[in-house]
Coordinates of C-alpha atoms and ligand atoms in Angstrom, one line a residue:
Chain A
M1 CA -9.0 -17.1 28.2
T2 CA -6.3 -15.2 27.1
W3 CA -6.2 -14.1 23.7
E4 CA -3.6 -13.5 21.2
T5 CA -3.8 -11.2 18.2
V6 CA -1.7 -12.1 15.1
I7 CA -1.3 -9.1 12.3
G8 CA 0.4 -9.2 9.0
L9 CA 1.0 -5.9 7.1
E10 CA 1.0 -5.1 3.3
V11 CA 2.7 -1.6 3.1
H12 CA 2.2 0.3 -0.3
V13 CA 4.7 3.4 -0.8
E14 CA 4.7 5.6 -3.2
L15 CA 8.3 5.9 -4.6
A16 CA 9.8 9.9 -5.3
T17 CA 10.4 9.2 -9.4
K18 CA 9.5 12.9 -11.3
S19 CA 7.8 10.4 -13.9
K20 CA 5.0 7.7 -13.7
I21 CA 6.4 4.2 -13.9
F22 CA 5.4 3.3 -17.4
C23 CA 5.1 7.0 -19.0
G24 CA 6.2 10.2 -19.1
C25 CA 3.6 11.9 -17.1
S26 CA 4.3 13.9 -14.0
T27 CA 3.6 12.2 -10.6
E28 CA 3.2 15.5 -8.9
F29 CA 0.8 15.4 -5.9
G30 CA -2.3 17.9 -6.4
G31 CA -2.8 18.7 -10.0
A32 CA -5.8 19.1 -11.4
P33 CA -8.2 16.5 -12.3
N34 CA -7.0 14.6 -15.4
T35 CA -4.2 17.0 -16.7
H36 CA -1.1 14.4 -15.3
C37 CA -2.7 11.8 -18.2
C38 CA -1.5 10.3 -21.5
P39 CA -3.3 7.4 -23.3
V40 CA -0.5 5.0 -21.6
C41 CA -1.8 6.0 -18.0
A42 CA -5.1 6.5 -18.9
G43 CA -5.5 3.2 -20.3
M44 CA -6.0 4.1 -24.2
P45 CA -6.0 0.7 -26.3
G46 CA -2.9 0.1 -28.3
T47 CA -0.4 1.8 -26.0
L48 CA 3.2 0.4 -25.0
P49 CA 4.2 0.8 -21.4
V50 CA 7.7 1.3 -20.9
L51 CA 9.8 0.9 -17.4
N52 CA 11.1 3.7 -15.7
K53 CA 14.4 3.2 -15.1
K54 CA 14.4 4.9 -11.3
V55 CA 11.7 2.7 -10.2
L56 CA 13.7 -0.6 -10.6
E57 CA 16.9 1.4 -8.8
Y58 CA 14.2 3.0 -5.8
A59 CA 13.0 -0.3 -5.4
L60 CA 15.6 -2.2 -5.1
V61 CA 17.1 0.2 -2.9
A62 CA 14.1 -0.8 -0.8
G63 CA 14.6 -4.2 -0.9
I64 CA 18.5 -4.3 -0.3
A65 CA 17.5 -1.9 3.2
L66 CA 15.1 -4.6 4.4
G67 CA 17.6 -7.7 4.0
C68 CA 15.7 -9.2 1.4
K69 CA 16.9 -11.7 -1.3
I70 CA 17.2 -9.7 -4.6
N71 CA 15.3 -12.1 -7.8
R72 CA 17.8 -11.4 -10.8
Y73 CA 15.3 -12.2 -13.2
N74 CA 12.2 -10.2 -13.0
K75 CA 9.2 -10.0 -14.5
F76 CA 5.8 -8.1 -14.4
D77 CA 2.1 -9.6 -14.2
R78 CA -1.6 -8.4 -14.9
K79 CA -3.5 -8.4 -12.7
N80 CA -7.1 -7.8 -13.9
Y81 CA -10.0 -6.3 -12.1
F82 CA -12.8 -4.3 -13.0
Y83 CA -13.1 -0.7 -10.8
P84 CA -13.5 2.7 -12.5
D85 CA -10.3 4.2 -11.0
L86 CA -8.4 1.8 -13.3
P87 CA -9.0 2.9 -16.7
K88 CA -7.1 -0.5 -18.2
A89 CA -9.2 -2.7 -16.2
Y90 CA -6.0 -4.3 -14.9
Q91 CA -3.2 -3.2 -12.6
I92 CA 0.9 -3.9 -13.9
S93 CA 2.0 -5.7 -10.9
Q94 CA 4.3 -8.6 -10.1
L95 CA 2.6 -11.8 -9.0
Y96 CA 4.9 -14.7 -9.8
L97 CA 8.2 -13.2 -9.5
P98 CA 8.6 -10.0 -7.1
F99 CA 11.6 -8.6 -7.4
A100 CA 12.4 -9.3 -3.3
R101 CA 12.1 -11.7 -0.8
D102 CA 12.7 -13.1 2.6
G103 CA 13.6 -9.7 4.2
R104 CA 14.0 -8.9 8.1
V105 CA 13.7 -5.8 10.0
E106 CA 14.7 -5.0 13.3
Y107 CA 12.8 -2.6 14.7
V108 CA 12.4 -1.0 18.5
T109 CA 9.0 -0.3 20.0
R110 CA 7.7 3.2 21.4
S111 CA 8.1 1.6 24.7
G112 CA 11.7 0.7 23.6
Q113 CA 11.7 -3.2 22.8
K114 CA 13.6 -4.8 20.0
K115 CA 11.5 -6.8 17.9
V116 CA 11.6 -8.6 14.3
A117 CA 9.6 -8.6 11.5
R118 CA 9.9 -11.1 8.5
I119 CA 9.4 -9.7 5.0
R120 CA 7.3 -12.2 2.8
E121 CA 8.2 -10.0 -0.4
I122 CA 8.3 -6.5 -1.9
H123 CA 6.8 -6.1 -5.2
M124 CA 6.7 -3.2 -7.7
E125 CA 3.4 -2.2 -9.2
E126 CA 1.3 1.0 -10.3
D127 CA -1.0 3.0 -8.3
A128 CA -4.4 3.3 -9.5
G129 CA -6.5 6.8 -9.8
K130 CA -9.0 8.3 -7.6
L131 CA -12.9 8.3 -7.1
I132 CA -14.8 11.6 -6.5
H133 CA -18.1 10.6 -5.4
S134 CA -20.9 13.1 -6.2
P135 CA -23.0 14.1 -3.0
Y136 CA -25.9 14.8 -5.2
G137 CA -26.1 11.8 -7.7
D138 CA -25.4 8.0 -8.2
V139 CA -22.6 9.0 -10.0
S140 CA -18.6 9.2 -9.4
Y141 CA -15.7 11.4 -11.3
P142 CA -12.4 9.7 -11.5
D143 CA -9.2 11.4 -11.4
F144 CA -6.3 9.3 -13.1
N145 CA -3.4 11.5 -11.9
R146 CA -2.7 8.7 -10.0
C147 CA -3.0 6.3 -12.1
G148 CA 0.5 4.7 -12.9
V149 CA 2.2 6.3 -10.2
P150 CA 5.1 3.8 -9.1
L151 CA 4.6 1.7 -6.0
I152 CA 6.3 -0.9 -4.0
E153 CA 4.2 -3.3 -1.6
I154 CA 5.8 -4.6 1.3
V155 CA 4.2 -8.0 2.6
S156 CA 5.1 -9.0 5.6
E157 CA 4.8 -12.5 7.8
P158 CA 2.3 -12.1 10.6
D159 CA 4.8 -11.2 13.2
F160 CA 3.2 -8.8 14.8
R161 CA 0.7 -9.1 18.5
D162 CA -0.4 -5.5 18.7
S163 CA -0.6 -2.0 17.6
E164 CA 2.7 -0.6 19.3
E165 CA 4.8 -3.4 17.1
V166 CA 3.0 -2.4 14.2
L167 CA 3.3 1.2 14.9
G168 CA 7.1 0.7 15.7
Y169 CA 7.6 -1.0 12.0
L170 CA 5.7 1.2 10.2
M171 CA 8.2 4.0 12.1
W172 CA 10.8 1.9 11.0
L173 CA 10.2 1.7 7.3
K174 CA 9.3 5.4 7.4
S175 CA 12.2 7.0 8.7
T176 CA 14.3 4.2 6.3
F177 CA 12.4 5.6 3.3
E178 CA 13.1 9.0 3.8
Y179 CA 17.0 8.4 4.6
L180 CA 17.1 6.4 1.4
G181 CA 15.0 9.3 -0.3
I182 CA 12.9 7.2 -2.2
S183 CA 9.7 8.0 -0.9
D184 CA 7.7 11.2 0.5
V185 CA 6.3 8.9 2.7
R186 CA 3.5 11.3 3.5
M187 CA 0.8 9.4 4.9
E188 CA -1.8 12.4 4.8
E189 CA -1.0 12.4 0.9
G190 CA -1.5 8.1 0.4
S191 CA 2.3 7.6 -0.4
M192 CA 2.3 5.3 2.7
R193 CA -0.5 3.4 3.4
A194 CA -1.1 0.1 4.8
D195 CA -3.5 -3.0 4.9
I196 CA -4.3 -4.9 8.2
N197 CA -4.8 -8.3 8.1
L198 CA -5.6 -9.7 11.7
S199 CA -6.9 -12.3 13.4
V200 CA -7.3 -13.9 17.0
R201 CA -6.1 -17.3 18.6
P202 CA -6.3 -18.5 22.1
G203 CA -3.2 -18.1 23.8
G204 CA -0.4 -20.4 23.5
S205 CA -2.4 -22.2 20.1
D206 CA 0.4 -22.0 17.3
R207 CA -2.7 -22.2 14.6
F208 CA -3.8 -18.9 13.1
G209 CA -7.6 -17.8 13.4
V210 CA -9.8 -16.6 10.7
R211 CA -8.5 -13.1 9.4
T212 CA -9.8 -9.9 7.9
E213 CA -8.2 -7.4 6.0
M214 CA -8.8 -3.6 6.6
K215 CA -7.2 -1.6 3.5
N216 CA -5.4 1.4 2.9
I217 CA -5.3 2.9 6.2
N218 CA -3.3 6.1 6.3
S219 CA -2.6 7.5 9.5
F220 CA -0.8 6.2 12.5
K221 CA -3.7 7.1 14.7
A222 CA -6.3 5.3 12.5
I223 CA -3.9 1.9 12.3
E224 CA -3.7 2.1 16.1
R225 CA -7.5 2.5 16.5
A226 CA -8.2 0.0 13.8
I227 CA -6.3 -2.5 15.5
I228 CA -7.7 -2.5 18.6
D229 CA -11.3 -2.2 17.7
E230 CA -10.8 -5.2 15.3
S231 CA -9.2 -7.4 18.1
K232 CA -11.9 -6.4 20.6
R233 CA -14.5 -7.1 17.8
Q234 CA -13.3 -10.6 16.9
I235 CA -12.6 -11.7 20.5
E236 CA -16.0 -10.8 21.6
L237 CA -17.5 -12.7 18.6
L238 CA -15.7 -15.8 19.4
E239 CA -16.4 -15.2 23.2
A240 CA -20.0 -15.1 22.3
G241 CA -19.8 -18.4 20.4
G242 CA -19.6 -16.8 16.9
R243 CA -17.2 -17.1 14.3
V244 CA -15.1 -14.7 12.4
I245 CA -15.9 -14.5 8.6
Q246 CA -12.8 -14.0 6.1
E247 CA -13.4 -10.9 4.9
T248 CA -12.3 -7.2 4.0
R249 CA -13.4 -4.7 6.3
K250 CA -13.4 -0.9 5.9
W251 CA -12.3 1.2 8.9
D252 CA -14.3 4.3 9.4
D253 CA -11.9 6.8 11.2
N254 CA -14.8 9.0 12.2
K255 CA -17.0 6.5 13.4
G256 CA -14.3 4.6 14.9
R257 CA -15.1 1.3 13.9
S258 CA -15.0 -1.2 10.6
F259 CA -17.7 -2.2 8.3
S260 CA -18.0 -5.2 6.2
M261 CA -17.5 -4.6 2.6
R262 CA -19.9 -7.1 1.6
T263 CA -18.3 -7.6 -2.1
K264 CA -18.9 -10.7 -4.1
E265 CA -16.4 -13.5 -3.8
N266 CA -16.1 -13.2 -7.9
A267 CA -14.3 -9.9 -7.0
Q268 CA -11.6 -11.8 -5.7
D269 CA -10.6 -13.7 -9.2
Y270 CA -8.2 -11.3 -10.1
R271 CA -6.7 -13.7 -13.6
Y272 CA -3.0 -12.8 -13.5
F273 CA -1.1 -13.8 -16.3
P274 CA 2.3 -12.4 -17.7
E275 CA 2.2 -8.8 -18.9
P276 CA 3.3 -9.0 -22.6
N277 CA 4.5 -5.6 -22.9
I278 CA 6.9 -5.5 -21.0
P279 CA 9.9 -7.7 -21.6
P280 CA 12.0 -9.3 -18.7
I281 CA 14.6 -7.2 -16.1
L282 CA 17.6 -9.0 -15.6
I283 CA 19.4 -7.5 -12.6
S284 CA 23.4 -7.7 -12.7
E285 CA 25.4 -8.3 -9.7
E286 CA 27.5 -5.1 -10.4
L287 CA 23.8 -3.0 -10.0
L288 CA 23.3 -4.6 -6.9
R289 CA 26.1 -4.1 -5.4
T290 CA 26.8 -0.6 -6.9
L291 CA 23.3 0.2 -4.9
A292 CA 24.7 -1.6 -1.8
E293 CA 27.6 0.8 -1.2
R294 CA 25.7 3.5 -1.8
Q295 CA 23.4 3.2 0.7
P296 CA 23.5 5.9 3.2
E297 CA 23.7 5.5 7.3
L298 CA 20.0 4.3 8.0
A299 CA 18.0 5.8 11.0
H300 CA 18.5 2.8 13.4
E301 CA 22.2 2.7 12.3
K302 CA 22.6 6.2 13.5
R303 CA 20.4 5.5 16.5
E304 CA 22.6 2.7 17.6
R305 CA 25.9 5.0 16.6
Y306 CA 24.3 7.8 18.7
I307 CA 24.2 5.4 22.2
R308 CA 27.7 4.2 21.0
E309 CA 29.8 7.3 20.4
Y310 CA 27.8 10.2 22.4
G311 CA 26.4 8.4 25.1
L312 CA 23.0 8.9 24.5
S313 CA 20.3 7.2 25.9
D314 CA 18.1 4.7 23.3
Y315 CA 15.4 6.9 23.7
D316 CA 17.1 10.1 22.6
A317 CA 19.1 8.8 20.0
G318 CA 15.8 7.4 18.6
L319 CA 14.4 11.1 18.8
L320 CA 17.0 12.3 17.3
T321 CA 17.5 10.1 14.3
E322 CA 13.7 9.1 13.4
K323 CA 13.8 12.2 10.8
K324 CA 16.5 12.6 8.9
A325 CA 16.4 16.6 8.8
L326 CA 16.9 16.3 12.9
A327 CA 19.8 14.1 12.7
E328 CA 21.1 16.3 9.4
L329 CA 20.9 19.3 12.0
F330 CA 22.3 17.5 15.1
E331 CA 25.5 15.9 13.4
R332 CA 26.2 19.3 11.4
T333 CA 26.1 21.0 15.0
A334 CA 27.8 18.9 17.0
D335 CA 30.9 18.6 14.5
L336 CA 31.0 22.4 14.3
C337 CA 31.0 22.8 18.5
S338 CA 32.3 20.0 19.2
D339 CA 30.1 19.2 21.9
P340 CA 27.4 16.4 20.9
K341 CA 26.0 16.1 24.2
E342 CA 25.0 19.5 24.9
T343 CA 23.8 19.9 21.2
A344 CA 21.3 17.3 22.0
N345 CA 20.6 18.5 24.8
W346 CA 19.2 21.6 23.7
M347 CA 17.3 20.0 20.6
L348 CA 15.7 17.6 23.0
G349 CA 14.7 20.1 25.4
D350 CA 14.3 23.3 24.3
M351 CA 14.0 22.6 20.6
M352 CA 11.4 19.8 20.9
Y353 CA 9.1 22.3 23.2
L354 CA 9.3 24.7 20.7
M355 CA 8.2 23.0 17.8
N356 CA 5.5 21.1 19.8
R357 CA 4.3 24.8 20.4
D358 CA 4.4 26.1 17.5
S359 CA 3.5 23.3 15.4
V360 CA 6.8 23.1 13.3
T361 CA 7.9 20.0 11.7
A362 CA 11.3 18.6 11.7
E363 CA 11.2 19.4 7.8
E364 CA 10.4 23.2 8.5
L365 CA 13.0 23.9 11.1
N366 CA 15.0 26.7 10.1
I367 CA 18.1 26.9 12.7
D368 CA 21.5 27.1 11.0
P369 CA 23.8 24.6 12.3
A370 CA 26.8 27.5 12.4
Q371 CA 24.8 29.6 15.0
F372 CA 23.6 26.7 16.9
A373 CA 27.0 25.8 17.2
D374 CA 28.0 29.4 18.5
F375 CA 25.6 29.5 21.0
V376 CA 26.2 25.7 22.4
I377 CA 30.0 27.0 22.7
A378 CA 28.7 30.7 24.2
V379 CA 27.0 28.4 27.0
R380 CA 29.5 25.9 27.8
N381 CA 32.0 28.8 28.2
G382 CA 30.0 30.7 30.1
I383 CA 29.5 33.7 28.1
I384 CA 25.9 33.7 29.0
N385 CA 24.1 31.6 31.7
R386 CA 21.5 29.1 31.3
T387 CA 18.4 31.7 31.9
V388 CA 19.7 33.9 28.9
A389 CA 20.2 30.7 26.6
K390 CA 16.8 29.9 26.6
S391 CA 15.9 33.2 24.9
V392 CA 18.4 33.0 23.1
F393 CA 17.8 29.8 21.9
E394 CA 14.1 30.8 21.1
K395 CA 15.6 33.6 18.4
I396 CA 17.8 30.8 16.8
F397 CA 14.5 28.8 16.4
A398 CA 12.9 31.6 14.8
S399 CA 15.2 32.6 12.4
H400 CA 17.9 31.4 10.1
D401 CA 19.2 34.7 9.9
F402 CA 20.6 35.2 13.3
N403 CA 23.7 36.1 14.7
V404 CA 24.5 34.8 18.5
A405 CA 27.8 36.8 19.1
K406 CA 26.1 39.7 18.0
Y407 CA 22.9 39.5 19.6
I408 CA 24.8 38.5 23.0
E409 CA 26.7 42.1 22.5
E410 CA 24.4 44.3 21.5
N411 CA 21.6 43.3 24.2
N412 CA 24.5 43.1 26.8
L413 CA 23.7 39.4 27.7
R414 CA 27.2 38.3 28.7
Q415 CA 27.0 36.5 32.1
I416 CA 28.3 38.6 35.0
D417 CA 31.2 36.7 36.6
D418 CA 32.4 39.5 38.7
A419 CA 32.5 38.5 42.1
G420 CA 32.6 41.9 43.6
R421 CA 29.7 42.8 41.8
I422 CA 27.5 39.9 42.8
R423 CA 28.6 40.3 46.8
R424 CA 27.7 43.8 46.3
I425 CA 24.0 42.9 45.3
A426 CA 23.5 40.1 47.5
S427 CA 24.6 42.1 50.6
E428 CA 21.8 44.8 49.7
V429 CA 19.1 41.6 49.6
I430 CA 20.2 40.2 52.7
A431 CA 20.1 43.4 54.4
E432 CA 16.5 44.6 53.2
N433 CA 15.3 41.1 54.3
P434 CA 16.0 40.7 57.8
K435 CA 13.1 38.6 58.5
T436 CA 13.4 36.2 55.9
V437 CA 17.1 36.2 57.3
A438 CA 15.4 35.0 60.4
Q439 CA 13.7 32.3 59.0
Y440 CA 16.8 30.9 57.2
K441 CA 18.4 31.2 60.9
S442 CA 15.7 29.2 62.1
G443 CA 16.4 26.5 59.9
K444 CA 13.8 27.1 57.1
T445 CA 16.4 26.6 54.6
K446 CA 13.8 26.8 52.0
V447 CA 13.6 30.3 51.8
F448 CA 17.4 30.5 50.3
A449 CA 15.9 30.6 46.7
F450 CA 14.6 33.8 47.7
F451 CA 17.6 35.2 48.0
I452 CA 19.1 33.6 44.9
G453 CA 16.0 34.9 43.0
Q454 CA 16.3 38.5 44.5
T455 CA 20.0 38.6 43.5
M456 CA 19.5 37.1 39.8
R457 CA 16.8 39.7 39.1
R458 CA 18.7 42.7 40.2
L459 CA 21.9 41.3 38.1
Q460 CA 19.1 40.9 34.7
G461 CA 19.5 37.1 34.9
K462 CA 22.5 37.4 33.6
A463 CA 25.0 36.3 36.7
N464 CA 26.8 33.2 36.7
P465 CA 24.6 30.8 38.9
S466 CA 26.9 28.8 40.5
L467 CA 28.8 32.1 41.9
V468 CA 25.6 33.5 42.9
N469 CA 25.1 30.4 45.1
E470 CA 28.4 30.4 46.5
I471 CA 28.6 34.0 47.5
V472 CA 24.8 34.2 49.1
T473 CA 25.3 31.1 51.2
E474 CA 28.7 32.7 52.6
L475 CA 27.0 35.8 53.2
L476 CA 24.0 33.9 54.8
N477 CA 26.3 31.8 57.0
H478 CA 28.0 34.9 58.3
A479 CA 25.2 37.2 58.8
D480 CA 23.9 38.2 62.3
Chain B
M1 CA -16.6 -29.0 -13.2
R2 CA -18.4 -25.8 -14.5
T3 CA -20.6 -26.1 -17.5
A4 CA -19.8 -24.2 -20.5
K5 CA -22.5 -21.5 -19.5
E6 CA -21.6 -21.2 -15.9
I7 CA -18.0 -20.4 -17.5
V8 CA -19.5 -17.7 -19.7
E9 CA -21.7 -16.1 -17.1
Y10 CA -18.8 -16.0 -14.8
V11 CA -16.5 -14.1 -17.3
A12 CA -19.0 -12.1 -18.1
E13 CA -19.5 -10.9 -14.5
L14 CA -16.3 -10.5 -14.0
S15 CA -15.7 -8.3 -17.2
R16 CA -18.7 -6.2 -15.9
I17 CA -20.8 -7.1 -19.2
K18 CA -24.5 -8.2 -20.1
L19 CA -25.1 -10.8 -22.2
D20 CA -28.7 -11.9 -23.5
E21 CA -29.9 -15.5 -24.3
D22 CA -28.4 -15.5 -28.2
E23 CA -25.1 -13.7 -26.8
T24 CA -24.5 -15.9 -24.1
E25 CA -25.3 -19.1 -26.6
K26 CA -22.7 -17.6 -29.2
M27 CA -20.2 -17.1 -26.4
I28 CA -20.5 -20.5 -25.3
K29 CA -19.9 -21.8 -29.0
E30 CA -16.7 -19.7 -29.3
L31 CA -15.4 -20.0 -26.0
G32 CA -15.6 -23.6 -25.9
E33 CA -13.6 -23.9 -29.3
V34 CA -11.2 -21.7 -27.6
I35 CA -10.9 -23.9 -24.5
E36 CA -11.3 -27.2 -26.7
Y37 CA -7.9 -25.7 -27.9
M38 CA -6.5 -25.0 -25.0
D39 CA -7.2 -28.8 -24.1
I40 CA -5.0 -29.9 -27.1
L41 CA -2.4 -28.0 -25.6
Q42 CA -2.9 -29.3 -22.3
G43 CA -2.1 -33.0 -23.5
L44 CA 1.2 -32.0 -24.9
D45 CA 4.5 -33.2 -22.7
T46 CA 5.8 -29.8 -21.1
E47 CA 8.0 -31.9 -18.6
G48 CA 11.3 -29.6 -18.2
V49 CA 10.1 -26.7 -20.3
E50 CA 10.1 -23.2 -18.7
P51 CA 7.0 -21.1 -19.1
M52 CA 7.7 -18.6 -21.5
S53 CA 6.5 -15.2 -20.7
H54 CA 7.8 -13.2 -23.6
V55 CA 7.7 -13.9 -27.7
F56 CA 10.8 -11.9 -28.1
P57 CA 14.4 -12.8 -26.7
I58 CA 15.0 -9.2 -25.3
T59 CA 15.2 -7.8 -21.9
N60 CA 15.8 -4.4 -19.9
V61 CA 13.6 -2.3 -21.9
M62 CA 13.6 0.7 -19.8
R63 CA 13.5 4.8 -20.1
E64 CA 14.8 7.1 -18.0
D65 CA 13.0 9.0 -15.5
E66 CA 12.2 12.3 -17.6
V67 CA 8.9 14.0 -17.4
T68 CA 7.2 14.5 -21.0
P69 CA 4.3 16.5 -21.6
S70 CA 0.8 15.0 -20.7
F71 CA -1.5 15.2 -23.1
E72 CA -4.4 17.8 -23.0
R73 CA -7.3 17.1 -20.8
E74 CA -10.1 17.8 -23.6
D75 CA -7.9 15.1 -25.6
I76 CA -8.0 12.1 -22.6
L77 CA -11.9 12.8 -22.3
R78 CA -13.1 13.5 -25.8
N79 CA -14.2 10.2 -26.3
A80 CA -16.2 9.4 -23.2
P81 CA -19.9 8.9 -23.4
E82 CA -20.2 10.8 -20.5
R83 CA -18.1 13.8 -19.1
T84 CA -17.8 16.7 -17.1
D85 CA -15.1 19.6 -18.1
E86 CA -12.8 17.8 -15.7
T87 CA -13.5 14.1 -15.5
L88 CA -15.2 11.1 -17.0
V89 CA -18.7 10.1 -15.5
V90 CA -19.4 6.7 -14.1
P91 CA -21.9 4.7 -12.1
K92 CA -21.5 5.7 -8.5
T93 CA -19.1 3.0 -7.2
I94 CA -17.9 2.3 -3.7
E95 CA -16.3 -0.6 -2.6
Ligands
LIG501 ZN1 0.8 8.9 -18.6

């Protein structure tokens, strides 16, 4: 029997506001424990939370980008649960009226397939703190710095069938939020994390199987592994005649498997009720219109435009637009040199190779668009040839403070277009290697490259390659 | 339908509160009175009445996104029964 995996996602994204959702404490990552706290976020009795305007704005921007219907009347609710990382013993969230509903995301998977994921809802809530567990005793140490950091939770419909689709969707979210500037979307710092709801069913069935939930997985690699492993576990269980229990499982990425958390059923009773401290929020038509108008061109829109306007392949356009920093470098350079195709080629080839070799992220790139553009023009106009260009590009990659024109002049790197000089050198090479010439004459034409290489080397690699080709061909065909 | 005793024990469990026999009895009585009162309210005809989420007719109370100084850590931690220089100390809780 074939099995189909069905996955729904709950993605938590921390919003990049300066202050917390209900108080003025800083949201900065990595402060000393409990130094970004006040009575509001540390859950002292009698305090009054006040909503951060920017949180609402960022949340709405996300809702619009994900094609959701925005609720005009918004309220918050209390989700009650008892856990030491949550000093209030409740989380302020939105249950009854999430601010956004019924969205739709069109994304592209790694293998280039277009897919659609429906968004059930997005709501605003506050993050909890972090527990540091003592390795030496039966105690934990709570750090409340993350308490009250604003989050949105994006709940999808169960529209994913494998890890490739899940990763395609998550990449879409990540680059969209990066372009919108509403989140750092750094998975390693926990500013984007996913809960995975997964079930399996016989192929062709339209009923859902019993699902399990794996919470807070925070790397793409771990998400992929967790999905593959959990599908396999459920299928093996069912094929052996067992049944899947609805439960929360913890994914242990080091061990490469998940474990049942065996929490009591009681723990799921959140006893939601309306949050009395925060008055309702009305969202005006005008605010929605302003935010929609302000929305920048997003990654998937750029991708389509690059294909349309610059004739790039879908894959190449995807690579250039996934990170905002890359798209900006591309557009500014292409604009200055009026040669998007050549700019794209250098970015996708040599630049990505160097980024990979030196472990440089898109955000860390230090290339000056003006110098990059001068470089593209120099290559296009044959001022330097492609062999020389590779080494010049490495200089541009290494330093923001680099002058292409000056470097070419000072190091005498200009392409040699002097046909007489090339002919003289090529003749020398041919005269000095009679045996190789004889081989060429006898039909072993692979040695042709030898003459090109030798001639190029004697001209320090700077000669015009097509001219060298032409001259060497001519000389060989006329040699005796 | 759960008995009053079961409800009290369940709520205590959710709140991580330990009640002895006397306290449980007391809570059954007190909580019972609250629930009885709720039953009276349940009997009212609320057909077509919007649920009220707020007592005051105010909306859109918000603040600008500005960082204000946090409290001294000492002030956040000082009332805790058990603490280190940096954090509270709680029983080890691993979900
Ligand atoms: Zn605070």
